[in-house]
Coordinates of C-alpha atoms in Angstrom, one line a residue:
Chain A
X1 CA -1.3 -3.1 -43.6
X2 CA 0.2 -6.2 -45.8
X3 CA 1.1 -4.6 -49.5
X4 CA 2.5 -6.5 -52.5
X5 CA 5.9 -4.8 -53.2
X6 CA 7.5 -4.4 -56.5
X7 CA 11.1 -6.4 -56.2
X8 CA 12.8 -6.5 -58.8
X9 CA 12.6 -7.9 -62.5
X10 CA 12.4 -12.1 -62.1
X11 CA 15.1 -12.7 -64.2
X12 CA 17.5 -10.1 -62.1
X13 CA 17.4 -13.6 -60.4
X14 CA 19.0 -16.2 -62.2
X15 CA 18.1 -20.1 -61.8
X16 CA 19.3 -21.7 -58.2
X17 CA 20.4 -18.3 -57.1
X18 CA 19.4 -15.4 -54.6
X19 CA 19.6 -12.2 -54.6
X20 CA 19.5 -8.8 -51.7
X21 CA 16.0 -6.5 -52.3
X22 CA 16.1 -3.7 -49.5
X23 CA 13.4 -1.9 -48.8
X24 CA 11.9 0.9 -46.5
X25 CA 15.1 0.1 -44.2
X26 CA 14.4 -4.0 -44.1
X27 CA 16.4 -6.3 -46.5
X28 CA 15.8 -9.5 -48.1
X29 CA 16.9 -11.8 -49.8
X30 CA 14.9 -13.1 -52.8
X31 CA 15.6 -17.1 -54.3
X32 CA 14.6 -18.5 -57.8
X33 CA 14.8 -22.3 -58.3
X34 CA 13.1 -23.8 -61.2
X35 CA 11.1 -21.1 -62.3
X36 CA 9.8 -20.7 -58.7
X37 CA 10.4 -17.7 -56.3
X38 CA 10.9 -17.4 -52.6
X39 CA 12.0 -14.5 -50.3
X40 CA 12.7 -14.4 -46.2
X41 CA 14.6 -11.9 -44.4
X42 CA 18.4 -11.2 -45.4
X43 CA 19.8 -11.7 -42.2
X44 CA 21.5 -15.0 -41.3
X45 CA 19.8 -15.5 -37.4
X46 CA 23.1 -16.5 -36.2
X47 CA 25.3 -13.5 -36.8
X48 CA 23.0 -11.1 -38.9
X49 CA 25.4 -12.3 -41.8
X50 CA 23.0 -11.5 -45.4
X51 CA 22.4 -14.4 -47.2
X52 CA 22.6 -13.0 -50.2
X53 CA 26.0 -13.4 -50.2
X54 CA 25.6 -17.2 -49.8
X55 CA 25.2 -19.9 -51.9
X56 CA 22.0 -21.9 -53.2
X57 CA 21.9 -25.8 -53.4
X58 CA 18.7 -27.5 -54.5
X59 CA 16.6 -25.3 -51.8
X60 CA 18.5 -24.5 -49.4
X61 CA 20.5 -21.2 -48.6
X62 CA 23.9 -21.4 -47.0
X63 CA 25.2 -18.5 -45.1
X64 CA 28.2 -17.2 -46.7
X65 CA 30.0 -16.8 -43.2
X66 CA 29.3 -19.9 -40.8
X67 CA 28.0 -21.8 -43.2
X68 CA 24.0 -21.7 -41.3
X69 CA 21.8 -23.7 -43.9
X70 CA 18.1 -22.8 -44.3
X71 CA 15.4 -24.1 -46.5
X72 CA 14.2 -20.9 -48.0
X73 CA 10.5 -22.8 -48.4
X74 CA 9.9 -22.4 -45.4
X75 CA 12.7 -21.0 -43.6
X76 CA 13.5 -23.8 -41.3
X77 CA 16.9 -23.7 -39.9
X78 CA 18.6 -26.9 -40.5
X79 CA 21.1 -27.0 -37.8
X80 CA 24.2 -26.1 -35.9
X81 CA 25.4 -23.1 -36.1
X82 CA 21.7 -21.8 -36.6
X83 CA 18.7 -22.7 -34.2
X84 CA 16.5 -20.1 -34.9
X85 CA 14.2 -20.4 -38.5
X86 CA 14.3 -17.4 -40.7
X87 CA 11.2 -15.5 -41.7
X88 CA 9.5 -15.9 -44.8
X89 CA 7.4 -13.7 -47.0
X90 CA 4.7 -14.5 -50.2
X91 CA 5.9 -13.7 -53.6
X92 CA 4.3 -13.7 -56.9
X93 CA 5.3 -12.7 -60.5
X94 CA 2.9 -10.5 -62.6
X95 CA 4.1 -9.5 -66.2
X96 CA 7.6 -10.6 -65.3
X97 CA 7.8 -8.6 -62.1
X98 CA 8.7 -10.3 -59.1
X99 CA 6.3 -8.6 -55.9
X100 CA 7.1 -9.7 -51.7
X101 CA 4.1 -9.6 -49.6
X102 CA 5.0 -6.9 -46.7
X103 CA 3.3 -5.7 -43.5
Chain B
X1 CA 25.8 -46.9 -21.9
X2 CA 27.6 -43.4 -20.6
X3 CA 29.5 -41.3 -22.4
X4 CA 31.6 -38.7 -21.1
X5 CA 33.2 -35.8 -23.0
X6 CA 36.4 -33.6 -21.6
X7 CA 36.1 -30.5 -23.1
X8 CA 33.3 -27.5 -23.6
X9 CA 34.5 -25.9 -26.1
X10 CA 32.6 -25.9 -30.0
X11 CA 33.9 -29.2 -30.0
X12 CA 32.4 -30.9 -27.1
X13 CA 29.6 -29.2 -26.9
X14 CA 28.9 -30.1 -30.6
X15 CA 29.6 -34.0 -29.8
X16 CA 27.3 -33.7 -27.0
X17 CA 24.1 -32.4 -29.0
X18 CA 25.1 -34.5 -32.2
X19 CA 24.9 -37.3 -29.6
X20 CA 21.6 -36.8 -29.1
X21 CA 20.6 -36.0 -32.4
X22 CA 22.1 -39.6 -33.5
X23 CA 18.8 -40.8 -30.8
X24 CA 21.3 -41.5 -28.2
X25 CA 20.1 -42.2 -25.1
X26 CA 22.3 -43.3 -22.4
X27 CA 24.3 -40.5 -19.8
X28 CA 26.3 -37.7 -21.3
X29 CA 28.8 -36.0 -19.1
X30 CA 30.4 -33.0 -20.2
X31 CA 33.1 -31.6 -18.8
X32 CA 33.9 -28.1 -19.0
X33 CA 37.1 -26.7 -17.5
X34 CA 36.1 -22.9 -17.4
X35 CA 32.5 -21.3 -15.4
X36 CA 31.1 -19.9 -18.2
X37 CA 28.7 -21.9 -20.4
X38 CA 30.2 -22.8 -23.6
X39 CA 31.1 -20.1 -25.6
X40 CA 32.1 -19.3 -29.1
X41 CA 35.5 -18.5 -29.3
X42 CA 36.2 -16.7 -32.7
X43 CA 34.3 -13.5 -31.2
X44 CA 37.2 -13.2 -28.9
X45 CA 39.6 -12.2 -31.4
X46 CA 37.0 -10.1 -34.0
X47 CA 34.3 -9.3 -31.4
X48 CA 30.8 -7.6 -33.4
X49 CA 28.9 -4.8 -33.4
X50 CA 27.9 -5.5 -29.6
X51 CA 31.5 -5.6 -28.5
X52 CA 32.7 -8.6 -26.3
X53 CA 30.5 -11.2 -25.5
X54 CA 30.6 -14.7 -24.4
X55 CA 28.3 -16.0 -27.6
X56 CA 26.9 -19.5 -26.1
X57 CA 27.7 -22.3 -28.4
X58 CA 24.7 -23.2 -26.6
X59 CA 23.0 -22.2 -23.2
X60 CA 23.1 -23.8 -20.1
X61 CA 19.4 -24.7 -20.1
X62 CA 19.2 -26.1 -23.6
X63 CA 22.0 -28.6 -22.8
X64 CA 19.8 -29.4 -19.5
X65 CA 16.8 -29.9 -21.5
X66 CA 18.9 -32.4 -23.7
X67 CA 19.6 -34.4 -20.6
X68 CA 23.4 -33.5 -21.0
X69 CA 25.3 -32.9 -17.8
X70 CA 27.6 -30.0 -17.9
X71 CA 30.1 -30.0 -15.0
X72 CA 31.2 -26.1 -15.2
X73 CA 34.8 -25.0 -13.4
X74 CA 35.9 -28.8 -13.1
X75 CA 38.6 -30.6 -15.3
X76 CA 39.8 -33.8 -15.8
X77 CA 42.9 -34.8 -13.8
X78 CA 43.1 -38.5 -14.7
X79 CA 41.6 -41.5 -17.1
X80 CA 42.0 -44.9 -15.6
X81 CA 41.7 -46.9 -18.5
X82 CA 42.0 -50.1 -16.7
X83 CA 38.5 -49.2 -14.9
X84 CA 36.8 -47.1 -17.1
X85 CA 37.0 -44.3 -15.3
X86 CA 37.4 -40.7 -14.9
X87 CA 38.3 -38.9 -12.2
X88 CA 37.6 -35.3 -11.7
X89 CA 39.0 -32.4 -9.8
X90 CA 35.9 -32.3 -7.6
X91 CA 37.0 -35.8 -6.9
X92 CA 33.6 -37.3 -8.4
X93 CA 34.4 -40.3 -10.4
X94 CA 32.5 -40.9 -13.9
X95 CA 32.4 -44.4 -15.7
X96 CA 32.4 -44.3 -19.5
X97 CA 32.2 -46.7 -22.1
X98 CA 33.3 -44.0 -24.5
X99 CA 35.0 -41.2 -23.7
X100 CA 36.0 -37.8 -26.6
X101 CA 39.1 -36.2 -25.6
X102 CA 38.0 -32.4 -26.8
X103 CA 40.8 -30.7 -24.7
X104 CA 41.5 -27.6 -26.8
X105 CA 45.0 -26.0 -27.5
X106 CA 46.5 -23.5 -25.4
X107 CA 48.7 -20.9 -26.5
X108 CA 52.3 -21.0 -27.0
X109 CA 54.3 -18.9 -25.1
X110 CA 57.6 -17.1 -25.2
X111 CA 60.5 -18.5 -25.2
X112 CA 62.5 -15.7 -23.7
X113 CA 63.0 -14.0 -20.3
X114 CA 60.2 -11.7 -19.0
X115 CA 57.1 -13.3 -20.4
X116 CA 55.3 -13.1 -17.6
X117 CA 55.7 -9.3 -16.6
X118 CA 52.3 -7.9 -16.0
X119 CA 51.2 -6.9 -19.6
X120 CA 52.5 -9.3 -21.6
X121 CA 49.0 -11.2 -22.4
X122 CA 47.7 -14.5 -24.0
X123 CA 44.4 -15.3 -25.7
X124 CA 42.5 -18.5 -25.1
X125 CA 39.9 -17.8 -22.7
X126 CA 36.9 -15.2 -22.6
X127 CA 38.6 -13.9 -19.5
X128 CA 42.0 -13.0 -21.5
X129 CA 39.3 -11.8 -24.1
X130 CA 38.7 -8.9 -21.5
X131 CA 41.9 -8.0 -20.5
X132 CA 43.3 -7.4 -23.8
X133 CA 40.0 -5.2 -25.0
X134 CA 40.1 -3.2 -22.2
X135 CA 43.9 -2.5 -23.4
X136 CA 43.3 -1.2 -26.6
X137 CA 42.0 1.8 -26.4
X138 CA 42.5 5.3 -27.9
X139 CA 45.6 6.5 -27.5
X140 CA 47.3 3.6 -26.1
X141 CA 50.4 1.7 -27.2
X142 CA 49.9 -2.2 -28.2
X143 CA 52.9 -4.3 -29.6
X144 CA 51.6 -7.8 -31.1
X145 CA 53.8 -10.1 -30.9
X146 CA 53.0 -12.7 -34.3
X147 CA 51.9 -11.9 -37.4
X148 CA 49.1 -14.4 -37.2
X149 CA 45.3 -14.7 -37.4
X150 CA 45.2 -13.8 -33.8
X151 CA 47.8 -10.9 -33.7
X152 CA 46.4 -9.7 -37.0
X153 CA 42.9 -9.5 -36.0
X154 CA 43.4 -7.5 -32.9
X155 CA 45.5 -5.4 -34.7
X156 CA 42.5 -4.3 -37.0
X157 CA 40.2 -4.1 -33.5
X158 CA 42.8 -2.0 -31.8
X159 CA 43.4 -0.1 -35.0
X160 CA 39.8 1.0 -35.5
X161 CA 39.7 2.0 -31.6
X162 CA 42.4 4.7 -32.1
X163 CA 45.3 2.4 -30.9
X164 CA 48.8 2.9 -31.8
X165 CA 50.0 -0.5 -33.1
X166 CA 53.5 -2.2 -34.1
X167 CA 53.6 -6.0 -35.2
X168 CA 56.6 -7.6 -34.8
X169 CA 57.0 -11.2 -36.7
X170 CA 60.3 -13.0 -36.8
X171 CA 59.4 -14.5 -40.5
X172 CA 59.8 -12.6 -43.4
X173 CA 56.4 -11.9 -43.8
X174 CA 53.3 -12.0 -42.0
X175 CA 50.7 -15.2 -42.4
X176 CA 53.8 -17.5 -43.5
X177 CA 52.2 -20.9 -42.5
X178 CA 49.0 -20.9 -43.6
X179 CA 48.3 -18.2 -46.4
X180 CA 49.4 -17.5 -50.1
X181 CA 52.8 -14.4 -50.7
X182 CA 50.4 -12.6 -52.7
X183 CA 47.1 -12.8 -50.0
X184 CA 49.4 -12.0 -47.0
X185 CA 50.8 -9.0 -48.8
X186 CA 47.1 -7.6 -49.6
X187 CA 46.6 -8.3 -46.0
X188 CA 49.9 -6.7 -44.7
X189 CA 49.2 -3.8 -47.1
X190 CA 45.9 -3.3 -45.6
X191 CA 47.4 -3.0 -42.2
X192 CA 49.8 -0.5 -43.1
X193 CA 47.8 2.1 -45.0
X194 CA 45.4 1.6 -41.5
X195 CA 48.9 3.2 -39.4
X196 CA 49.7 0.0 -38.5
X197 CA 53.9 -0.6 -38.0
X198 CA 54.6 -4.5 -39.5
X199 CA 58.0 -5.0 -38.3
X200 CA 58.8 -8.8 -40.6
X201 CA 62.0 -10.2 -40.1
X202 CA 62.9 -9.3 -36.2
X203 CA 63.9 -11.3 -33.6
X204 CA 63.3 -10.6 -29.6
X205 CA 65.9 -10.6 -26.9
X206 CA 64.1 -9.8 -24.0
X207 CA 60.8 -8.1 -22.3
X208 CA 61.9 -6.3 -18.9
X209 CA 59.8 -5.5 -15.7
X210 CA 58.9 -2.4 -17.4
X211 CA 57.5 -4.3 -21.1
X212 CA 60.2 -3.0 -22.8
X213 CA 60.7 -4.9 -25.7
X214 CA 64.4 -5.1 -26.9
X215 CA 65.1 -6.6 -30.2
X216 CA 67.9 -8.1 -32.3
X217 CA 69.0 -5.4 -33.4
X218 CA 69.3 -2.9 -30.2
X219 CA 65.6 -1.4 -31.0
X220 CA 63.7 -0.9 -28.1
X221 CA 60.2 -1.0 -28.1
X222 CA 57.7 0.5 -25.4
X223 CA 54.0 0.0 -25.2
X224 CA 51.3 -0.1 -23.0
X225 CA 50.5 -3.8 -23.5
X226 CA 51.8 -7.0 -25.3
X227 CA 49.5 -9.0 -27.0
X228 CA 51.5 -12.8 -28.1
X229 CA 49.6 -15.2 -30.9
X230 CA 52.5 -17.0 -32.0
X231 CA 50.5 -20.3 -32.4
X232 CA 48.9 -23.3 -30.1
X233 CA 49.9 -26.2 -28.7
X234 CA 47.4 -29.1 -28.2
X235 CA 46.3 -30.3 -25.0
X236 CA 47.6 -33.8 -24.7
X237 CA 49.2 -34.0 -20.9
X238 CA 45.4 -36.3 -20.1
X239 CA 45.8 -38.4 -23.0
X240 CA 50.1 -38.8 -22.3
X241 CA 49.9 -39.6 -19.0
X242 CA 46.9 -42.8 -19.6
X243 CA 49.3 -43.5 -22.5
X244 CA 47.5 -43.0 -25.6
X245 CA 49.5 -42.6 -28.8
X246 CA 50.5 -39.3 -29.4
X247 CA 51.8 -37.3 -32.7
X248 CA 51.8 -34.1 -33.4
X249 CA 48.6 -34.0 -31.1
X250 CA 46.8 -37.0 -29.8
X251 CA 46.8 -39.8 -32.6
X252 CA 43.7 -40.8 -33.9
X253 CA 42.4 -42.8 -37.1
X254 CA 40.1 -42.1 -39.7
X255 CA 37.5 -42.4 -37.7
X256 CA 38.8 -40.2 -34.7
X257 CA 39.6 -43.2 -32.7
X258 CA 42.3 -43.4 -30.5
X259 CA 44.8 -46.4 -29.9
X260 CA 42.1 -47.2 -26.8
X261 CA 38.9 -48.4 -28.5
X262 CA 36.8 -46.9 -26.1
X263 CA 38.4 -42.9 -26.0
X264 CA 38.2 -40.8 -29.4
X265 CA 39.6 -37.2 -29.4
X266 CA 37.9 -34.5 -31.7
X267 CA 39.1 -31.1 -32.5
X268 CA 42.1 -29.1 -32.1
X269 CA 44.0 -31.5 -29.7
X270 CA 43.7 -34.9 -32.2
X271 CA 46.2 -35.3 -34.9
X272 CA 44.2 -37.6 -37.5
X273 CA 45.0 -38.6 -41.3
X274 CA 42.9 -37.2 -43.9
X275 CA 42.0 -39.4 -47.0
X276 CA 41.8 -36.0 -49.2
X277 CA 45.7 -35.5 -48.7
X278 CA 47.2 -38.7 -49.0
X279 CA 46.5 -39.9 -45.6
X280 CA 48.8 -37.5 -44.5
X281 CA 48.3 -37.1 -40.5
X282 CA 47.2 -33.4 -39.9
X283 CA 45.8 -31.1 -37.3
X284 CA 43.8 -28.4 -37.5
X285 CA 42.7 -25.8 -35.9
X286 CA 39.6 -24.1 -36.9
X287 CA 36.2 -23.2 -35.7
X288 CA 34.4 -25.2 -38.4
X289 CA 36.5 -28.4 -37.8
X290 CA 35.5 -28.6 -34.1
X291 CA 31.9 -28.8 -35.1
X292 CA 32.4 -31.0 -37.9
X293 CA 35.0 -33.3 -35.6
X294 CA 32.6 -33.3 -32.6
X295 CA 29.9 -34.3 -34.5
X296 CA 31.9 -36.8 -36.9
X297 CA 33.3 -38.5 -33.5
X298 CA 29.4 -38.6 -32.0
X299 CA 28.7 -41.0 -34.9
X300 CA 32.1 -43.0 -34.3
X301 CA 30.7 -43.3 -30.6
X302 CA 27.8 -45.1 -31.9
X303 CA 29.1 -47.2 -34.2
X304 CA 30.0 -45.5 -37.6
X305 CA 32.6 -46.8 -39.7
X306 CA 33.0 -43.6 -42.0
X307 CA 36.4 -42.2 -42.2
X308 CA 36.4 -38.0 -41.1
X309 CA 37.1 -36.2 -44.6
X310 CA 35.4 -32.8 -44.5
X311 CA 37.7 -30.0 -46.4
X312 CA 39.3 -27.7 -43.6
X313 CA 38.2 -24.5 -44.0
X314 CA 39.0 -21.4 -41.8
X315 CA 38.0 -17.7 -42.0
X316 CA 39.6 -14.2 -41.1
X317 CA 38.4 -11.2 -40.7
X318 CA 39.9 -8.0 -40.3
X319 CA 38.8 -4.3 -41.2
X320 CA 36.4 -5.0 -44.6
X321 CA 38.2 -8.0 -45.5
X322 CA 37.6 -11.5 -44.9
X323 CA 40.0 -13.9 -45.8
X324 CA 38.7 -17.8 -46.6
X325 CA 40.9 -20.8 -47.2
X326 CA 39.1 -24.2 -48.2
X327 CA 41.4 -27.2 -48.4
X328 CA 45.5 -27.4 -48.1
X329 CA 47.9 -26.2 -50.6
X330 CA 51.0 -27.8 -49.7
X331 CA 51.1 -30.0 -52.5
X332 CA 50.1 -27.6 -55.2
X333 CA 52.3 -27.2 -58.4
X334 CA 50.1 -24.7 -60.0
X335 CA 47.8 -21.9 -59.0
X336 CA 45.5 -19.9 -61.5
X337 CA 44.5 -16.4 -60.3
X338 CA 40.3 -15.3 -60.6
X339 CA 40.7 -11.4 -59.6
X340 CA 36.4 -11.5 -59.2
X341 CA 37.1 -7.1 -59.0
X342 CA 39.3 -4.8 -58.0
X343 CA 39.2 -5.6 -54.4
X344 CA 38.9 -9.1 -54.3
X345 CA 41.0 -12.1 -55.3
X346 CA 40.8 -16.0 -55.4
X347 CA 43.4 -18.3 -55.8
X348 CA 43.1 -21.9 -57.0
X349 CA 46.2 -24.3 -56.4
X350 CA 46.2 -27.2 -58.1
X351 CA 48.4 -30.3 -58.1
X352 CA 50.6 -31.7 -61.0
X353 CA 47.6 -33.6 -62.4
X354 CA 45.0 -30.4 -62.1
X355 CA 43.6 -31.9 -59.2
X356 CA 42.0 -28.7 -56.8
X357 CA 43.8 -29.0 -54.1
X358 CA 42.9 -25.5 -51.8
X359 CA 41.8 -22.1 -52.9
X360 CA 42.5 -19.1 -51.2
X361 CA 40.5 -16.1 -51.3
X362 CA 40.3 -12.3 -49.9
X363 CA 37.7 -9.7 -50.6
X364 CA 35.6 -6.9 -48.8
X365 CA 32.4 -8.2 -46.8
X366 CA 31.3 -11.7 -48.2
X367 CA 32.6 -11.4 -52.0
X368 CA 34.6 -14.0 -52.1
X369 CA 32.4 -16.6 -49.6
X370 CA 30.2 -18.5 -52.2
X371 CA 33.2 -19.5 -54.6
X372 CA 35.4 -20.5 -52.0
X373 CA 32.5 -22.6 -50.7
X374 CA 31.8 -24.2 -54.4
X375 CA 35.7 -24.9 -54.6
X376 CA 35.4 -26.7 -51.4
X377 CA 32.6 -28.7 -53.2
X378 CA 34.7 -29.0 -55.6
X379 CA 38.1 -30.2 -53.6
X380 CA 35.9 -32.5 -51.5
X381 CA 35.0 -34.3 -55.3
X382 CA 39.0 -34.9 -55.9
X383 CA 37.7 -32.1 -58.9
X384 CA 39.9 -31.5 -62.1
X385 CA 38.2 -27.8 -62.8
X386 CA 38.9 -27.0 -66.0
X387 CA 41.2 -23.6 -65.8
X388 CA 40.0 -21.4 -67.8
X389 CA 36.7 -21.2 -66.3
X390 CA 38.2 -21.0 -63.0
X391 CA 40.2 -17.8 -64.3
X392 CA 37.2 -16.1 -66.0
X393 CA 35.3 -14.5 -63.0
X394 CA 32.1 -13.8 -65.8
X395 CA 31.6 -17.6 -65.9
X396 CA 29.9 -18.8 -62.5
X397 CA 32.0 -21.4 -60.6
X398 CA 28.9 -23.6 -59.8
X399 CA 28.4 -25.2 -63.7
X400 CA 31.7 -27.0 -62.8
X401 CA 30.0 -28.7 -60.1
X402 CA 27.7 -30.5 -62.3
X403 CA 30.9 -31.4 -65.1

């Protein structure tokens, strides 16, 4: 069953940045761009590389290894060395508290 | 309109796709001198978790769904310019009205007697790639001959199997041509307190029938196998024998063309001048430059006019570390230090002027990947960084991106 998951504080994350949020063995990696949130899975789908690591421009995440760039919107890959789109997961702030959406 | 590309490697196989991508579409030919599908070749060297694999650069099928011909085990043996033709070893003939040279480097050998005694092995292909993993294994001797990326890496891999290792390098330290004293010696360090023996500074007589190494100065080394990486040469003999200008690789221009309108060459056979250095003619040899080549010379196929000016950048990895080097340094007068912790280090070198030319960086796991990637941004820009923030490892690199 899906549950809302406490992440982290919102501003742990600062503005066109990302940061890792492991949890119950599954890691992610949790972006903030003008005052809006986004989270997908951690792992680069190219080499399993964490994205956290990686840098944010505008809204896309670029894997700090091969340089794999996603949109974390949505998750679509956009392009060689990546093919496969990551997965992405709801978020929502509540009191200043940043919660992922899990099943 | 066909196009043919000689070489299946990141490059070629890159053109190829970008080809289509760019809404080309007329034939693509590509021809790939080994049988496997087109592999990535960096696992070779620093294979994963999974051990060795021949990583596709892209499969078989997805090539064939792109309407891309792949001609597996077959090379090139001549380009009849007059006719605008190939001619393969099969003995099919392709016309082209462009043609990318993406022919690779092989590596250089040795240049002394018994080289080619039984375990004295070369990396290039994935089938090398297997013989020197299966000789690294607990409890065996391996002598690497080089102190390079290559040597260096599958020192760390035979290291962490249990091997018993001894670099020998005939500079005085290891990573000379490419990497910063003070990086190389955190690397060299590294190797050492793993058990490895860094013998800098030696020269090599002679390997007998038996792989006995005998050096300069009497020492005689025994081992179970030789691994050499003492650097590449490009594959030019296609290009020199149609008579296309060659230096230092073949010559292309800013746009990857070749003295023949019709042939480009991409990747780590093409010498080409790059407008971020002074137009100095470089080559390079890097995983990320074949993609970025390939695809730059797709475009130049079709029609584009813009000159090839992405920042080389290459990676390392070895034990914890990974090394990353964005730009070229050679002209630097100045380098200011950002120690980000402990363990990890970036170095900025800047011309006379406080121009960013390169920065150089080493640090466990990915600590020191998104700075180097903003200095890229940043040396792409012709970027004076102001040094102070580049020194301070509280201030983030990425407000000098918008100065």
């Amino acid at each position: 069953m899906a549950v809302w998951i406490k992440a982290c504080a919102a501003d742990d994350i600062d503005d066109e940045d990302v940061i890792r949020f492991d949890h119950d063995g599954r890691t992610f990696a949790l972006y903030r761009k003008d005052d809006q949130f986004f989270a997908t899975d951690g792992l680069c789908t190219h080499e399993k590389i964490h994205l956290a690591d990686g840098l944010v421009m505008d809204y896309v995440i670029e894997c700090p290894k091969h340089n794999g760039r996603f949109d974390f919107r949505t998750g679509a890959a956009k392009g060689a060395p990546v093919c496969i789109d990551l997965k992405t997961y709801p978020v929502k702030v509540e009191d200043g508290d940043l919660f992922i959406y899990l099943d | 309109m066909h196009i043919v590309i000689i070489g299946a490697g990141e490059c070629g196989v890159r053109a190829a796709l970008a080809l289509r991508e760019q809404g080309f579409e007329g034939s693509i030919d590509l021809v790939n001198g080994e049988l496997h599908a087109p592999y990535e070749r960096p696992p070779l060297s620093k294979p994963g978790d999974d051990g060795l694999i021949a990583k596709p650069v892209s499969g078989s099928e997805h090539l064939a769904d792109k309407g891309i011909t792949l001609h597996s085990g077959i090379t090139a043996t001549k380009i009849d310019r007059g006719t605008k033709q190939i001619v393969l070893s099969d003995g099919v003939v392709l016309p082209y009205d462009r043609l990318l040279l993406a022919l690779g480097a092989r590596p250089r050998r040795l240049a002394i007697d018994g080289q080619d005694v039984p375990n004295v092995h070369y990396l290039r292909h994935f089938e090398d790639a297997e013989i020197i993993h299966r000789s690294i294994e607990s409890g065996k001797r391996v002598t690497i001959i080089g102190g390079g990326f290559i040597g260096l890496e599958l020192a760390a891999v035979a290291r962490q199997k249990g091997t018993v290792v001894t670099i020998l390098e005939a500079a005085p330290r290891l990573l000379g041509r490419a990497v910063p004293a003070e990086i190389a010696a955190i690397i060299e360090a590294r190797h050492r307190a793993k058990g490895v023996q860094v013998l800098c500074g030696t020269s090599i007589t002679s390997i007998d029938a038996q792989g006995r190494i005998l050096l300069g100065d009497g020492t005689q080394i025994t081992s179970d196998a030789i691994i050499v990486g003492i650097g590449s040469l490009s594959n030019i003999d296609l290009a020199l024998d149609s008579g296309l200008d060659i230096d230092n690789g073949i010559a292309v221009d800013g746009r990857l063309q070749t003295s023949d309108p019709s042939i480009y060459a991409a990747g780590d056979c093409c010498s080409f001048p790059h407008p971020l250095y002074g137009g100095r003619r470089i080559r390079i040899e890097s995983w990320r430059a074949a993609q970025e080549q390939g695809d730059h010379a797709a475009r130049a196929m079709l029609g584009s006019s813009d000159l090839y000016d992405a920042v080389p950048w290459f990676w390392s990895d070895q034990y914890d570390l990974t090394l990353q080097i964005a730009g070229m340094s050679g002209d630097a007068k100045k380098t200011v230090r950002r120690a980000i912790d402990d363990t990890a280090l970036i170095l900025f070198h800047l011309d006379q002027d406080g121009r960013l030319l390169a920065a150089s960086g080493i640090g466990p796991g990915n600590a020191i990947a998104r700075d180097i990637r903003i200095a890229e941004m940043l040396i792409a820009k012709r970027a004076h960084p102001e040094e102070g923030s580049l020194a301070n490892p509280a201030l983030k690199l990425k407000a000098l991106l918008a100065a």
